[in-house]
Coordinates of C-alpha atoms and ligand atoms in Angstrom, one line a residue:
X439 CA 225.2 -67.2 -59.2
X440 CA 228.8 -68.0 -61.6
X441 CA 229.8 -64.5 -62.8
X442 CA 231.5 -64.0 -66.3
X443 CA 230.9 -65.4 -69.7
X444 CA 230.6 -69.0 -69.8
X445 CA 233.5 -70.8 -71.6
X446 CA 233.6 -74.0 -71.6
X447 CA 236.3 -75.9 -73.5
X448 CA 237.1 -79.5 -74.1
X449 CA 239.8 -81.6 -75.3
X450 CA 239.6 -84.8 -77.2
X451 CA 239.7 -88.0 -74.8
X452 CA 242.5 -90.1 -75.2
X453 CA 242.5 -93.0 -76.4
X454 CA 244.8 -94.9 -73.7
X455 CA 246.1 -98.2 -75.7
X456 CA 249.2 -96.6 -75.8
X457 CA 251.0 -93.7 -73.8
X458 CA 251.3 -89.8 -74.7
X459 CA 253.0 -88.7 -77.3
X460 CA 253.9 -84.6 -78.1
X461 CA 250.6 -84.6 -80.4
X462 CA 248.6 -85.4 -77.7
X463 CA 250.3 -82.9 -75.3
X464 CA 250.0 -80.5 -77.9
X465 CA 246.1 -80.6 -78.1
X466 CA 246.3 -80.4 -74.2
X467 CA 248.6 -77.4 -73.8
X468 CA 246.5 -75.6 -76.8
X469 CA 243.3 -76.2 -74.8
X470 CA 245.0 -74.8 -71.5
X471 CA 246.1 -71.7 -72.9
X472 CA 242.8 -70.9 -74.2
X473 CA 241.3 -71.6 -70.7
X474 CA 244.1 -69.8 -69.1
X475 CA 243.3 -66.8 -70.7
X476 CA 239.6 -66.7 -70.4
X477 CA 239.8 -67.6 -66.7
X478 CA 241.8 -65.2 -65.8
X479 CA 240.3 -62.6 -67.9
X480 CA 237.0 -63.4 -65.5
X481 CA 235.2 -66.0 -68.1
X482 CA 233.3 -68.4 -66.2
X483 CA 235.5 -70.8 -67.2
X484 CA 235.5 -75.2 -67.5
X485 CA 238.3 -76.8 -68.9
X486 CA 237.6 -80.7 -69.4
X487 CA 239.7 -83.5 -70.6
X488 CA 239.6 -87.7 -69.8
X489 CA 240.3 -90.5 -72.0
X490 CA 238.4 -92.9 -74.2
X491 CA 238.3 -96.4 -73.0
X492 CA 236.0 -98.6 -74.9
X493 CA 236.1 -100.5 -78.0
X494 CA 238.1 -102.9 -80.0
X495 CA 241.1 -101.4 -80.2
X496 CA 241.6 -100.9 -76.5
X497 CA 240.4 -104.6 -76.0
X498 CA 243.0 -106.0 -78.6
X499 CA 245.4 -104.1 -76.7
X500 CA 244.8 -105.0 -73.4
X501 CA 244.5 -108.8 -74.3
X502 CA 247.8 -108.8 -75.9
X503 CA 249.6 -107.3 -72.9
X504 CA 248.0 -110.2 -70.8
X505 CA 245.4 -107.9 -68.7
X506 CA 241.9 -107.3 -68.9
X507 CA 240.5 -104.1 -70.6
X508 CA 239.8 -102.9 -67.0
X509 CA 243.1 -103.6 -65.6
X510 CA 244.9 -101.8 -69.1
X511 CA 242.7 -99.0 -69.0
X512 CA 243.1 -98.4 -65.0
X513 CA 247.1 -99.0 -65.2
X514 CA 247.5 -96.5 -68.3
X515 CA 245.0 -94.0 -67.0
X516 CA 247.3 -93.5 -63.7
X517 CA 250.5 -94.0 -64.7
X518 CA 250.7 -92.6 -68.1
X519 CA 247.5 -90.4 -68.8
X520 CA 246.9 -88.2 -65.8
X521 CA 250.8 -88.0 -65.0
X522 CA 251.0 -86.3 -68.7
X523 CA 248.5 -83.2 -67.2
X524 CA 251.7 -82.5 -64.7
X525 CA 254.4 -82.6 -67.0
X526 CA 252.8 -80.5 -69.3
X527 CA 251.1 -78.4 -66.1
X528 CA 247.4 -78.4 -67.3
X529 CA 245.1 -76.8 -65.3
X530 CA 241.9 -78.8 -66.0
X531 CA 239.0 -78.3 -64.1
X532 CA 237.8 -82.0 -64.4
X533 CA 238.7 -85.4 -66.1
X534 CA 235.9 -87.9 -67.3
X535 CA 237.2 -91.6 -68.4
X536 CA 234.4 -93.0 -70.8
X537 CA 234.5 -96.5 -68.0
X538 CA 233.3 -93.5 -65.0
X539 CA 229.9 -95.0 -63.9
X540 CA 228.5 -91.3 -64.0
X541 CA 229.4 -91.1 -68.0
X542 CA 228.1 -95.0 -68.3
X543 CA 225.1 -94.0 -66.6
X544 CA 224.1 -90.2 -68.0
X545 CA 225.0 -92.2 -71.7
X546 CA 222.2 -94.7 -71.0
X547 CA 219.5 -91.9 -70.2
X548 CA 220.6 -90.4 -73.8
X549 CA 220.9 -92.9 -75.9
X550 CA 217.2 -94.4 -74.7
X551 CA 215.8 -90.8 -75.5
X552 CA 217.2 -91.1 -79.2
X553 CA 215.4 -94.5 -79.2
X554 CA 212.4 -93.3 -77.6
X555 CA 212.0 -90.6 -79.9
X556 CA 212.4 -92.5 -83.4
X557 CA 215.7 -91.6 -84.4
X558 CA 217.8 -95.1 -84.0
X559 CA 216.6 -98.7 -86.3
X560 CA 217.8 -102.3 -86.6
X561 CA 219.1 -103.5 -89.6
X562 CA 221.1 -106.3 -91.2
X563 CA 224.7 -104.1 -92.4
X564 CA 228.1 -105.2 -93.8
X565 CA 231.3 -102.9 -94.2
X566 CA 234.7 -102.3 -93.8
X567 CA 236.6 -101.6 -90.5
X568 CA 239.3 -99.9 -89.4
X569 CA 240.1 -100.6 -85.9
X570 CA 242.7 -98.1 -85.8
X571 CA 240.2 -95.4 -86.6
X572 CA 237.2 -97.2 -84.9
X573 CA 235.1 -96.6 -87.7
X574 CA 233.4 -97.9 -91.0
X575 CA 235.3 -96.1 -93.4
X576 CA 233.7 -94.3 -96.4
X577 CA 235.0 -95.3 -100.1
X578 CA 237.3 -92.6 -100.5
X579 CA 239.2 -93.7 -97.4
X580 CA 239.9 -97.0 -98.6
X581 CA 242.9 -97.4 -100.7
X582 CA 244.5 -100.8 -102.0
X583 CA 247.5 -102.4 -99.7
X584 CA 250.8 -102.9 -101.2
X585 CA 253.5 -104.8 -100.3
X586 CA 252.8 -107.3 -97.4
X587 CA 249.4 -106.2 -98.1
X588 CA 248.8 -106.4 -101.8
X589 CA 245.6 -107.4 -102.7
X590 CA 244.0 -106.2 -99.7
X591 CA 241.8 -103.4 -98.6
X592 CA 243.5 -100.7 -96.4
X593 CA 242.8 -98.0 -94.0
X594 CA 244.3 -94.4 -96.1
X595 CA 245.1 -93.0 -92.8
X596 CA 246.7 -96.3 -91.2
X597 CA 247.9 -98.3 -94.1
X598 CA 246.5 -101.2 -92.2
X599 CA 244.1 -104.4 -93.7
X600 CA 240.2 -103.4 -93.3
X601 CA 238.1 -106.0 -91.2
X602 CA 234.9 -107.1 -93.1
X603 CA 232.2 -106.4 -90.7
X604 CA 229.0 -108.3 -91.2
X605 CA 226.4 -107.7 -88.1
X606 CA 222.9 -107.1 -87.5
X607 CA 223.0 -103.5 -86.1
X608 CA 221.3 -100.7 -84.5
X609 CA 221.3 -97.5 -86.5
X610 CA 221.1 -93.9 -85.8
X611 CA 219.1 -92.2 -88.4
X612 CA 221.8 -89.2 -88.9
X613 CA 221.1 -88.9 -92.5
X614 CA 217.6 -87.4 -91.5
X615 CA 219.7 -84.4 -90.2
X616 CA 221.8 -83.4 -93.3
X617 CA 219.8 -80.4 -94.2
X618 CA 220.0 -79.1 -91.0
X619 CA 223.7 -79.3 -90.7
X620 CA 223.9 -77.5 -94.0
X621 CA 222.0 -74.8 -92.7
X622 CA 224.2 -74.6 -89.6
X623 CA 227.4 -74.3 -91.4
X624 CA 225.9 -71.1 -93.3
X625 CA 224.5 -69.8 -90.6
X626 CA 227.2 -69.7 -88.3
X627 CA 230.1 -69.9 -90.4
X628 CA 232.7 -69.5 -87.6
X629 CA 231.0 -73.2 -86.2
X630 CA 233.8 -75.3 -87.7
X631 CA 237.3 -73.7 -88.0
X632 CA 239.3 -72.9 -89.5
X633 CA 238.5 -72.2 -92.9
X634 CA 239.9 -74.9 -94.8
X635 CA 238.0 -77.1 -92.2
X636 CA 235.0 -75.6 -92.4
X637 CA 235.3 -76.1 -96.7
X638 CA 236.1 -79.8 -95.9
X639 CA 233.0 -80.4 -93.6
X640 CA 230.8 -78.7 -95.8
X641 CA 232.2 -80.8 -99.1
X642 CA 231.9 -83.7 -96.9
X643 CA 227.8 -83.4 -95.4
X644 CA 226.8 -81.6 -99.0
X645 CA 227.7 -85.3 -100.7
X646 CA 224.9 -87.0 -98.9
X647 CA 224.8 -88.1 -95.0
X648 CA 224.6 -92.0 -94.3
X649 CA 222.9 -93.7 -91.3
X650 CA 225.2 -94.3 -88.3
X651 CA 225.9 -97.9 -87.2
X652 CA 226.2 -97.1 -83.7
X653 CA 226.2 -100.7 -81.8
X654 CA 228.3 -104.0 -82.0
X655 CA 227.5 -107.5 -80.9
X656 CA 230.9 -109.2 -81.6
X657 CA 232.7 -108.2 -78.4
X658 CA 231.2 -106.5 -75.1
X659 CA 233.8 -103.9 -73.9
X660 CA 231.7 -101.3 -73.7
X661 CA 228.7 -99.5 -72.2
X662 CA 225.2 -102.1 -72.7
X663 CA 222.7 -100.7 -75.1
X664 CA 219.3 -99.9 -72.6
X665 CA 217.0 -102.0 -74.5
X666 CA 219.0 -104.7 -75.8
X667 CA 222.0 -105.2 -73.4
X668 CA 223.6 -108.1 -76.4
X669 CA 224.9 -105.2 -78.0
X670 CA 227.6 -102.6 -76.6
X671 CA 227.7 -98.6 -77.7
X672 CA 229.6 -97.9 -81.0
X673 CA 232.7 -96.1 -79.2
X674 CA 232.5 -92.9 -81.6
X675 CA 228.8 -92.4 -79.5
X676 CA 230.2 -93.7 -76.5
X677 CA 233.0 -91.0 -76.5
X678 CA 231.6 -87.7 -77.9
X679 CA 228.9 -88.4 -75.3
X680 CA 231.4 -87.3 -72.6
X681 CA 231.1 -83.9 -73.2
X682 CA 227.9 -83.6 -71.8
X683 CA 228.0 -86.5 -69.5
X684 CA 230.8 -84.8 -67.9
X685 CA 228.9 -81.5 -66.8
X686 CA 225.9 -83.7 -65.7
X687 CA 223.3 -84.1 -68.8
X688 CA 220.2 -86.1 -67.5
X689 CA 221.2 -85.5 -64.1
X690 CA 222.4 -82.2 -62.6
X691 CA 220.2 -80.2 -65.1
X692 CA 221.7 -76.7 -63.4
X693 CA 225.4 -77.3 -63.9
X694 CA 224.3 -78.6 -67.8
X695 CA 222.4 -75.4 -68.4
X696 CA 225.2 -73.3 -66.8
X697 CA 228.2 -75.2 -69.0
X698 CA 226.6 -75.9 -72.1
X699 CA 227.3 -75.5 -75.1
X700 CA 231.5 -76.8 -75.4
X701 CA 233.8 -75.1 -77.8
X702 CA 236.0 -78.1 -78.7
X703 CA 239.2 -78.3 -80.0
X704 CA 240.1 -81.3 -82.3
X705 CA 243.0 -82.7 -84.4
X706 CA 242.0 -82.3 -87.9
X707 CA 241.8 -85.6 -87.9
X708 CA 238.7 -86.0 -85.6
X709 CA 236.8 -83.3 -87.2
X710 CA 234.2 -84.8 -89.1
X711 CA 233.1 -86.6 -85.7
X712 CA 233.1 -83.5 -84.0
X713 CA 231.3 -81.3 -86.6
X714 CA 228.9 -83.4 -88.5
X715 CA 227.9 -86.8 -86.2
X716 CA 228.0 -84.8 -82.8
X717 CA 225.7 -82.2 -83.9
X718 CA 223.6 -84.6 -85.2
X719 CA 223.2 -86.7 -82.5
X720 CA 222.7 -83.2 -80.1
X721 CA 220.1 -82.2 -83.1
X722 CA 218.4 -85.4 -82.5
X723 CA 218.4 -85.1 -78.7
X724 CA 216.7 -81.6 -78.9
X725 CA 219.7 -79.8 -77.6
X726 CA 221.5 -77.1 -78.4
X727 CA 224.7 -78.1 -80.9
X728 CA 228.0 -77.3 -79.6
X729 CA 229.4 -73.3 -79.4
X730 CA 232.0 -74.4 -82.1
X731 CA 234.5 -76.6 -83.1
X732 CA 237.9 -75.6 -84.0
X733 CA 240.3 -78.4 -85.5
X734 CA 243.9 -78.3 -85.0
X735 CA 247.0 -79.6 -87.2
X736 CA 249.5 -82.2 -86.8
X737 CA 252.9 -82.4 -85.4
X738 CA 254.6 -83.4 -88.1
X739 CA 258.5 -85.3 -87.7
X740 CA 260.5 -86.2 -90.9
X741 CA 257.1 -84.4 -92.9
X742 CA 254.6 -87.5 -91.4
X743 CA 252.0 -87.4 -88.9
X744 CA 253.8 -88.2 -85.8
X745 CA 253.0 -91.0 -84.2
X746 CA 253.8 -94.1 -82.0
X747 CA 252.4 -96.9 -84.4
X748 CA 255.0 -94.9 -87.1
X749 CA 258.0 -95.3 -84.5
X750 CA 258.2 -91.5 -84.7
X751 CA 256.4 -90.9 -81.5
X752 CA 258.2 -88.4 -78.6
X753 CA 257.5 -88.6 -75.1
X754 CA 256.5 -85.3 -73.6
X755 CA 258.9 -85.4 -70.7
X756 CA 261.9 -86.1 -73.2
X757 CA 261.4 -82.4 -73.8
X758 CA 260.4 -81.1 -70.4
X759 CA 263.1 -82.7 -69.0
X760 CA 265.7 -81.1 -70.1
X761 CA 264.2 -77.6 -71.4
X762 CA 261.1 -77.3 -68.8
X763 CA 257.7 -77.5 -69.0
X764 CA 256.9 -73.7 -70.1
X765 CA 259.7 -74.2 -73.4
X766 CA 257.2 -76.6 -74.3
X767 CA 254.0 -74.7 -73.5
X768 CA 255.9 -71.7 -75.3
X769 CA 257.5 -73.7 -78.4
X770 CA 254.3 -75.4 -79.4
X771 CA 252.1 -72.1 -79.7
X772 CA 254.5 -69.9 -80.6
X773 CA 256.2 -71.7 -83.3
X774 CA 253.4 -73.3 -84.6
X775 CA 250.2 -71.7 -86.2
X776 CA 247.4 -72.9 -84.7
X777 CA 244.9 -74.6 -87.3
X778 CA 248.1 -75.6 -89.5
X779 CA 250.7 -78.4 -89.5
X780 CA 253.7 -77.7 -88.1
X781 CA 256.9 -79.7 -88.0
X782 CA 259.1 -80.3 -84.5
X783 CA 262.6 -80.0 -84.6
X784 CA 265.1 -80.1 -81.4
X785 CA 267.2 -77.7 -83.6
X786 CA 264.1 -74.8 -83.7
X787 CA 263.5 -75.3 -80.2
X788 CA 266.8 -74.9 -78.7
X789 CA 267.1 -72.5 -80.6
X790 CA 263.8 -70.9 -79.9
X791 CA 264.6 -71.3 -76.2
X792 CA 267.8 -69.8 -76.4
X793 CA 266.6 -66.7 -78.4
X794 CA 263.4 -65.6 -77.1
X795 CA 262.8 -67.6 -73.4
X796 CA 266.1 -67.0 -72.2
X797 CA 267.9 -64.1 -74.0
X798 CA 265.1 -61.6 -74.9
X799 CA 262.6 -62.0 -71.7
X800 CA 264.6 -64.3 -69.1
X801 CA 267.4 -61.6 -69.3
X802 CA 265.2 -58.7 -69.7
X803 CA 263.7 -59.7 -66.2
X804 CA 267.1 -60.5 -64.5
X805 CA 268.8 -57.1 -65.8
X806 CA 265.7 -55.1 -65.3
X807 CA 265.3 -56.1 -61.3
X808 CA 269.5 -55.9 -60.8
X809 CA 269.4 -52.0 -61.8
X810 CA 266.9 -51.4 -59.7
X811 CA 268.3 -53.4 -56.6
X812 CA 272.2 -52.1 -57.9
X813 CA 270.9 -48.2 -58.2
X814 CA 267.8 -48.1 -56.0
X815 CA 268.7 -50.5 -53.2
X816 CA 266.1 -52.3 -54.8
X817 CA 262.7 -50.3 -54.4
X818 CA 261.0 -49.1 -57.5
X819 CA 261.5 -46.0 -57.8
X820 CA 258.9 -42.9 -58.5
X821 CA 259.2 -41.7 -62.7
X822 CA 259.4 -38.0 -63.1
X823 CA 258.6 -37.5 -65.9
X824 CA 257.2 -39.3 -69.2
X825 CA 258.7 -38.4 -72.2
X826 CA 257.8 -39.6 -75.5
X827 CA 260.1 -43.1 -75.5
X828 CA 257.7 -44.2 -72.2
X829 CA 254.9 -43.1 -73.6
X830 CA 256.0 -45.4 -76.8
X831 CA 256.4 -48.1 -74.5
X832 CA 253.0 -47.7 -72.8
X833 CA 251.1 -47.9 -75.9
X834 CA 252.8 -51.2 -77.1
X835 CA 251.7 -52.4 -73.8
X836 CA 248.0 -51.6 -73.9
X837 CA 248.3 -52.2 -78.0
X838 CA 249.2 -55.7 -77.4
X839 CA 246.6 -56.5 -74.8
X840 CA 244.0 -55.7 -77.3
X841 CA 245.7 -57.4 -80.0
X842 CA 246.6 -60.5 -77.7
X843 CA 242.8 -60.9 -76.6
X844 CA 241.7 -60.6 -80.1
X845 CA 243.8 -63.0 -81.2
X846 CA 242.5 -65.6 -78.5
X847 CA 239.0 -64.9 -79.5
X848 CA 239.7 -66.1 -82.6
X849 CA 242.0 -69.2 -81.5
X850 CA 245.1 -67.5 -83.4
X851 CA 247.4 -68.9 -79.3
X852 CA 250.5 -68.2 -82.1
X853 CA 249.4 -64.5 -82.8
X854 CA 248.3 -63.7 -79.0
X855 CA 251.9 -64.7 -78.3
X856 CA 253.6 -63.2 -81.0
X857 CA 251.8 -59.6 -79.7
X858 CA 252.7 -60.4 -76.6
X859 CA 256.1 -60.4 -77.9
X860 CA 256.0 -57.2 -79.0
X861 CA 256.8 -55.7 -75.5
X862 CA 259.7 -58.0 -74.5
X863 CA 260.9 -56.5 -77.9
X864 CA 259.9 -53.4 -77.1
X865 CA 261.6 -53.2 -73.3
X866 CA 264.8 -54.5 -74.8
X867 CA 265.1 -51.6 -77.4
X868 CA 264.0 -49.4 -74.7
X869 CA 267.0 -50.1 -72.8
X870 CA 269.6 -50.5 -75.2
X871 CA 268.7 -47.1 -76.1
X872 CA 268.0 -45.0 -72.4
X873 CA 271.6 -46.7 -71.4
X874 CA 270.2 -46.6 -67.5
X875 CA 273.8 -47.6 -66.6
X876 CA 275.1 -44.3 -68.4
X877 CA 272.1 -42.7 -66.9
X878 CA 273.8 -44.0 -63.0
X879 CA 276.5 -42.4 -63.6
X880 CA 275.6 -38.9 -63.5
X881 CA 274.2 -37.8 -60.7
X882 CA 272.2 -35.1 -62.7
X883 CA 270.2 -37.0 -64.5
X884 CA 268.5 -39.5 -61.4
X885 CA 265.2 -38.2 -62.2
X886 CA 265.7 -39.8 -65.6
X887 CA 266.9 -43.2 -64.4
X888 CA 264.4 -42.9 -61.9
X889 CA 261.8 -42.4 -64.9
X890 CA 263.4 -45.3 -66.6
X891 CA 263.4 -48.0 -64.5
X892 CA 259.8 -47.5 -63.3
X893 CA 259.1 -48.1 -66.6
X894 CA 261.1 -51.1 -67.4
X895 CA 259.6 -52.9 -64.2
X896 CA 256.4 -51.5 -64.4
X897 CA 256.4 -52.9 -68.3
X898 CA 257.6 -56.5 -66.5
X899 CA 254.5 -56.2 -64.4
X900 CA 252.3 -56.1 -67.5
X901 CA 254.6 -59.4 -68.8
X902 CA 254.3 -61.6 -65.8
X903 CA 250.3 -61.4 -66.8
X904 CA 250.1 -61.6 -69.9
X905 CA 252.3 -64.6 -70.1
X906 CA 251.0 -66.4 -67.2
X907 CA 248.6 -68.5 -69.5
X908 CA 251.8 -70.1 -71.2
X909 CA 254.8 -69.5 -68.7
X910 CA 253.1 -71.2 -65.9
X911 CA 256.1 -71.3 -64.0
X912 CA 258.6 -68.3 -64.9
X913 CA 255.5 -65.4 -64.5
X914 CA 254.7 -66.4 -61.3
X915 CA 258.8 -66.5 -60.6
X916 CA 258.6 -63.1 -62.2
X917 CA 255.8 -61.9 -60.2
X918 CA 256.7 -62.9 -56.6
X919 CA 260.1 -60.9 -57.2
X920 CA 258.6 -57.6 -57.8
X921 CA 257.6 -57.8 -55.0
X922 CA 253.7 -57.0 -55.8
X923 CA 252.1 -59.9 -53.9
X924 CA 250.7 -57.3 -51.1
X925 CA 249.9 -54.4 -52.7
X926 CA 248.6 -55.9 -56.1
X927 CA 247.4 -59.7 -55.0
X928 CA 248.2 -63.2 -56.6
X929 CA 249.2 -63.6 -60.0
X930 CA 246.1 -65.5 -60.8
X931 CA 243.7 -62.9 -59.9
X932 CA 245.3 -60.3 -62.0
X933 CA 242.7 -59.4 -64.6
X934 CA 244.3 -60.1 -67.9
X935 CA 241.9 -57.9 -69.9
X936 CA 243.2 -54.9 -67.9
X937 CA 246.9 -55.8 -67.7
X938 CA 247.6 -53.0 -70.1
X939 CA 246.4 -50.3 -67.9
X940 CA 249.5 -48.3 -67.1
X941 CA 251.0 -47.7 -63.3
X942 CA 249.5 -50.3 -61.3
X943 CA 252.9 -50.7 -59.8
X944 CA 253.5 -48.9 -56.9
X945 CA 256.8 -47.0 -56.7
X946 CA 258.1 -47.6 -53.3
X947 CA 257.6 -51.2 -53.8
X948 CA 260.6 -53.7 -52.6
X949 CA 261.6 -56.4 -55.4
X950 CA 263.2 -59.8 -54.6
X951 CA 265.8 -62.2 -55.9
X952 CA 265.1 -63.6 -59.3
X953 CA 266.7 -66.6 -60.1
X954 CA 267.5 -67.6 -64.0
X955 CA 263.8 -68.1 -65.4
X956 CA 265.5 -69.7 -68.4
X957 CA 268.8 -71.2 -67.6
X958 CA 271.6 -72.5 -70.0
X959 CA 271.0 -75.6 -71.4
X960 CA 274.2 -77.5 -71.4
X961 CA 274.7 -79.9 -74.2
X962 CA 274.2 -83.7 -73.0
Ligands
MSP2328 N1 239.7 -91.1 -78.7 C1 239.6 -90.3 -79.8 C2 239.0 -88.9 -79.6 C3 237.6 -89.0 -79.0 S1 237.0 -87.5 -78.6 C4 235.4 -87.7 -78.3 C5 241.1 -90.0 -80.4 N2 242.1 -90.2 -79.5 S2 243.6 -90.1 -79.8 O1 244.3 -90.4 -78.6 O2 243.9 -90.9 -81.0 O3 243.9 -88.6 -80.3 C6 243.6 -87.6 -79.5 C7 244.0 -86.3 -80.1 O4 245.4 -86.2 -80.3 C8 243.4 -86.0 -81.4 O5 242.9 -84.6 -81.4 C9 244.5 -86.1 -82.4 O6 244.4 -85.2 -83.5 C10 245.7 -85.6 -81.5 N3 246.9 -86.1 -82.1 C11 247.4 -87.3 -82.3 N4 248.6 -87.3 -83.0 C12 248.9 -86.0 -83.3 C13 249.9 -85.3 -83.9 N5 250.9 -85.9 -84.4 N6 249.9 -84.0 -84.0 C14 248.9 -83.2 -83.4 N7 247.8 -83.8 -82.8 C15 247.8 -85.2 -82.8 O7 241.2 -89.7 -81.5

């Protein structure tokens, strides 16, 4: 039988008519973090992510690059979407595309149980579309287009012309369930976050719930509706579905029942999907509604939304290239609260790299293992005796566990990090002021360095932990040259929860080379 809490957390799919930009890496890293850290602290942990595949706006795209949908959505999948999860170095347990025949299949057996049971109608329905958004919008979404679209209806969020929509439809009966979604807000308060989320849900379900359209007849990329195969999915249903297709709903009843129920993490502006139509639909379905769902900000460049249709998209790799893969896993959570908009500069993270990777823990690392291989012939060495700056230093260490995991329980990555922070701080002032290079000089006072430099490694130890959710490369750089791998075990396996306790490193124990974990960055 799994072990641990469950946790299982999901990323939004992709939509793949284009290829990654930093906002969509940003949700990914976020969601890794989070998994990081509850896996290694023993959770039994699921990370899932995929991409989205059907509906119009993938089909438009597709036809105007000359391919079918299934050819665009194969070719972006493997050469765009799945290479992003390396250059960002997600660790994700498993990847659902909505075209999987599993997901097609598992979405049949649902959607004919919300049909069976009364909740979905046919009716005649006309309204405006944004293909952008892949939805119907509501009135106060639609704002009048000016310039090369004056005297048009346009999409708020896309500033694109609305398509009139006039179909014969099936409906999901989700305004049946707006009592119930009230209720859940106030029960369980922490459900949607954060806060200002939550007050935007709430404002948004308390005005009155409208049916769903969830089918189309005017173009077939998507998955048939069971009974009436003329009509394809509504993508919307299609996609949230993957959630539970993914961990086997209608089919492998004992890995549902072990994963379920998702926390999800969403751009804010997914949210009302995620909060109010997905519960719903689950409501409907008789299952339980999702553990919560927490919605992100935006990357903002030049104070818009990034994005590629705005011109102001960036590549992932344009970053990782040159600064690495954990400066962007670092940058993103640590400069950024998570929940709020936050805007990217190169400035603030060269700057960022320079300051806090490289100078305050990348030389911390590299001077702390030189003193012990210049004065110890590179063994760690046995402390004496404690005296009240170690014992300062081992209480910011077990402080910041505490704070760090509290943090994460609460989805504050920024705070976690910031606590963590607190110790490479903390080690730095340590040494300025115990002067170990004073200390070697006098022969008198070994014991001391001796004291000294246990704790500056044995601080390092605790480090290479607690940052191996973000720094997936440097801690385990850090780790193998303390030499701990025998006595202590992998990296991985280190419980984070207990990284805190003081003295797990053994004096006695030989440390390696350590190469630059952050090196300069020369200007192109
Ligand atoms: N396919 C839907 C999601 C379906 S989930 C059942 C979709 N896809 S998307 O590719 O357009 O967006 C995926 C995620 O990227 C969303 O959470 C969105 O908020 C996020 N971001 C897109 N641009 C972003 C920024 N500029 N900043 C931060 N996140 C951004 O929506």
């Amino acid at each position: 039988m799994p072990e641990g809490r469950p946790f299982y957390l999901t990323t939004p799919i992709f939509y793949v008519n284009d290829v990654p930009h930093i906002g969509h890496a940003y949700t990914e890293v976020a969601a890794d973090v989070l998994t990081r850290w509850h896996r290694q602290s023993g959770d039994d942990t699921w990370l899932l992510t995929g991409t989205d595949e059907h509906g119009q706006k993938i089909l438009r795209t597709a036809t105007a690059n000359g391919a079918s949908p299934k050819e665009w959505t194969d070719r972006l999948v493997e050469t765009a979407w799945k290479p992003l999860l390396e250059t960002i170095d997600i660790a994700n347990d498993d990847f659902i595309r909505t075209t999987d025949e599993r997901h097609e299949r598992r979405v049949k057996l649902f959607i004919e149980k919300l049909h069976e049971a009364g909740h979905i109608y046919e009716a005649e329905f006309e309204g405006l579309y944004c293909v952008g958004c892949e939805e119907f919008k509501p009135q106060s979404e639609i704002v009048e287009g000016t310039g090369q679209y004056a005297g048009q209806k346009v999409c708020a969020i896309h500033g694109r012309p609305l398509e009139l929509m006039q179909e014969k439809n099936y409906f999901f009966r989700m305004s049946a369930f707006q009592q119930q979604l009230l209720d859940l807000y106030k029960e369980r308060p922490e459900f949607v976050q954060p806060e200002s989320a939550r007050n935007e849900v709430v404002a948004f379900v308390s005005q009155g719930l409208n049916d769903l359209s969830i089918s189309r007849s005017s173009f077939d990329w998507g998955i048939p509706i069971p009974w009436d195969p003329s009509h394809v999915l509504y993508v919307w249903v299609d996609a949230l579905l993957n959630y539970a297709t993914a961990i086997g709903y209608g089919e492998d009843d004992a890995e549902f029942t072990r994963r379920w129920p998702a926390q999800h993490i969403v751009g804010k502006d997914i949210l009302r999907f995620h909060a109010v139509i997905w519960p719903a639909m689950l409501m409907a379905a008789g299952l339980p509604v999702p553990a919560g769902v927490f919605g992100h900000g935006w990357l903002l460049v030049g104070g818009e939304k990034m994005s590629k249709s705005k011109l102001t998209g960036i590549a992932p790799n344009e970053i990782t290239d040159t600064f690495g893969s954990d400066a962007f896993r670092y940058y993103f959570m640590r400069a950024i609260s998570f929940g709020q908009d936050g805007s990217f500069s190169w400035e603030d993270l060269a700057a960022r790299y320079q300051a806090e990777l490289a100078n305050g823990f990348g030389n911390l690392a590299s001077r702390v293992l030189a003193m012990v291989k210049r004065y110890f012939d590179g063994v760690v060495p046995q402390p004496v005796v404690d005296e009240a700056a170690e014992l300062a230093i081992q209480t910011t260490v077990s402080a910041a566990v505490l704070e760090a995991d509290a943090a994460i329980e609460r989805f504050a990555i920024h705070d976690a990090l910031a606590a963590v922070w607190k110790i490479v701080d903390a080690l730095n002032g340590y040494i300025t002021e115990q002067e170990p290079w004073a200390l070697a000089k006098d022969q008198a006072r070994r014991d001391r360095l001796a004291t000294v430099l246990y704790t500056a490694t044995e601080g390092l130890r605790a480090l290479a932990v607690l940052l191996s959710p973000v720094l997936t490369k440097a801690a385990p750089k850090l780790w193998a040259a303390l030499g701990v791998e025998d006595s202590l075990g992998e990296l991985s396996a280190q419980p984070l929860r207990s990284a805190g306790e003081w003295g797990q490193l053994k004096p006695g124990t030989a440390v390696g080379e350590l190469e630059p974990l952050f090196p300069r960055i020369e200007a192109a």
